[in-house]
């Protein structure tokens, strides 16, 4: 079966105002298959968020190719990109800030549904259902982001991300702002969603123990490159690269 | 949130609401008065009566009369039509036009952005008075041309503000989230950018009403705005300034009108700013 997401030789160069070049992502290739949970680990500044931003087309690719569900979206824009977002969603690093401070959480979720052609009424009902699925009471639909806790915003963000029934969910440090119990609940939710919708995850994370538990495969990034790749058990138990070894030793 | 903070928050919100209603009502009254000024004048503001010239305030003429014997109260009320309504029109126009230009700049490519912003800088760098003089020289004096001159040099402030606010919003995660939620550029601007930058722009506009009223009055004072005998507060003060020592009411009446109106709009602006802060709501 063709992968949900295929990334080939991805490269991103940032140009500073002074004209200096910074290669944040260099020759990164990987694939994510349906229902698979792939983690990206690596030290701070290794380019994980940049990969997520490239894959989601929030940032322009310098070189390489991104294929989502068999469609090349490397330069997609407008309607085509919107179509891609029906299949691919992201949960952002800062949950509360990923909602418009002037809109309620319910508005944020419903907006997504409305943009993809649901009627106002349908969107409202679906929003309540999604909140319930993500373990939030219906009254959260009427709350503003600053009236909910980080974990609650995170659940709402997940509710929004799964509203369109995407095939791929990208989570950028989705659990690092949460305490251990809430984190466990969110992970249980993600596992349940994966079973229900055969979602594939691209899971960006600092927590190596969590990756070992939760993910099938892991990519290790260092200075914009993927230096090691394999089954998460395998890579974390028996790292081949010195860098991976150091990364794992530093946290375990 | 602890109970105490909640209480404090509620009290603050309640008093803020009262303030907003109070100043809003005052400003509304002022605008309504200027709109219906022709019905409110006790006397005809243009009618001269030289026998009554420079009369002190009395029961008949509450604010006295000017050097042509015209009723000062009527002239101040009639003057509000020119002074307040043209100021509101001016501020509404520059804030809307300037903001649209700013948002457009933030969204357009680098070249267009630079072009428009340099143009804005050019207007901004012009000394206001010199520009108004130039406009008056080319197009002639009059309220319309004074407004035109002020509009030309004031829109860049809004363009800059809207542009920087929009750029700041574009960086925030929720904009990316909204993009991924399928919002097109126009939807993004309409539903997310405008509501989020409207606050600072509205506050600037509110505070600008006072400034613009003064500028307009200043231009009229210099003879570049409203032409006599049209009653306008600035030109009224200018006309009568040599009477200040002997017949102070003719100068002080329009001066006081400017002072009070500017004050009301400034206080309203401050209150609106506090009100729009989302932390002060609910
Ligand atoms: N918009 C940008 N302009 C210039 N440089 C950038 C930009 N975004 C990221 N970078 C640089 O690219 C590199 C990779 O950043 P990135 O945010 O992808 O790291 P990360 O792996 O997500 O780190 P963290 O774990 O701290 O989130 C960093 O050196 C960063 O400074
Ligand atoms: Mg990051």
PDB file of C-alpha atoms and ligand atoms in Angstrom, chain A residues 14 22 24 43-50 93 173 206, ligand 1:
ATOM      1  CA  UNK A  14      16.652  30.162   5.864  1.00  0.00           C
ATOM      2  CA  UNK A  22      21.110  28.505   7.544  1.00  0.00           C
ATOM      3  CA  UNK A  24      17.661  23.991   8.951  1.00  0.00           C
ATOM      4  CA  UNK A  43      18.049  17.934  20.280  1.00  0.00           C
ATOM      5  CA  UNK A  44      16.632  21.431  20.338  1.00  0.00           C
ATOM      6  CA  UNK A  45      17.266  23.242  17.060  1.00  0.00           C
ATOM      7  CA  UNK A  46      17.806  20.047  15.075  1.00  0.00           C
ATOM      8  CA  UNK A  47      15.001  21.012  12.669  1.00  0.00           C
ATOM      9  CA  UNK A  48      12.026  18.968  13.884  1.00  0.00           C
ATOM     10  CA  UNK A  49       9.519  21.808  13.886  1.00  0.00           C
ATOM     11  CA  UNK A  50      10.827  22.984  10.548  1.00  0.00           C
ATOM     12  CA  UNK A  93       3.389  23.093  20.142  1.00  0.00           C
ATOM     13  CA  UNK A 173       5.545  18.395  21.225  1.00  0.00           C
ATOM     14  CA  UNK A 206      11.601  15.212  23.406  1.00  0.00           C
TER      15      UNK A 206
HETATM   16  N1  LIG C   1      11.735  31.289  10.565  1.00  0.00           N
HETATM   17  C1  LIG C   1      13.036  30.994  10.775  1.00  0.00           C
HETATM   18  N2  LIG C   1      14.010  31.822  10.300  1.00  0.00           N
HETATM   19  C2  LIG C   1      15.305  31.526  10.492  1.00  0.00           C
HETATM   20  N3  LIG C   1      15.752  30.452  11.128  1.00  0.00           N
HETATM   21  C3  LIG C   1      14.849  29.583  11.620  1.00  0.00           C
HETATM   22  C4  LIG C   1      13.446  29.812  11.463  1.00  0.00           C
HETATM   23  N4  LIG C   1      12.787  28.786  12.050  1.00  0.00           N
HETATM   24  C5  LIG C   1      13.725  27.968  12.543  1.00  0.00           C
HETATM   25  N5  LIG C   1      14.969  28.428  12.285  1.00  0.00           N
HETATM   26  C6  LIG C   1      16.216  27.777  12.650  1.00  0.00           C
HETATM   27  O1  LIG C   1      16.183  26.460  12.152  1.00  0.00           O
HETATM   28  C7  LIG C   1      16.776  25.561  13.084  1.00  0.00           C
HETATM   29  C8  LIG C   1      15.819  24.443  13.398  1.00  0.00           C
HETATM   30  O2  LIG C   1      14.737  24.972  14.147  1.00  0.00           O
HETATM   31  P1  LIG C   1      13.499  24.098  14.601  1.00  0.00           P
HETATM   32  O3  LIG C   1      12.500  25.023  15.198  1.00  0.00           O
HETATM   33  O4  LIG C   1      13.042  23.260  13.481  1.00  0.00           O
HETATM   34  O5  LIG C   1      14.133  23.194  15.754  1.00  0.00           O
HETATM   35  P2  LIG C   1      13.431  22.102  16.656  1.00  0.00           P
HETATM   36  O6  LIG C   1      14.121  20.826  16.372  1.00  0.00           O
HETATM   37  O7  LIG C   1      11.961  22.137  16.491  1.00  0.00           O
HETATM   38  O8  LIG C   1      13.828  22.609  18.097  1.00  0.00           O
HETATM   39  P3  LIG C   1      12.986  22.534  19.466  1.00  0.00           P
HETATM   40  O9  LIG C   1      13.156  21.144  19.970  1.00  0.00           O
HETATM   41  O10 LIG C   1      13.673  23.518  20.345  1.00  0.00           O
HETATM   42  O11 LIG C   1      11.589  22.907  19.160  1.00  0.00           O
HETATM   43  C9  LIG C   1      17.168  26.376  14.291  1.00  0.00           C
HETATM   44  O12 LIG C   1      18.549  26.624  14.218  1.00  0.00           O
HETATM   45  C10 LIG C   1      16.389  27.644  14.151  1.00  0.00           C
HETATM   46  O13 LIG C   1      17.108  28.728  14.669  1.00  0.00           O
END
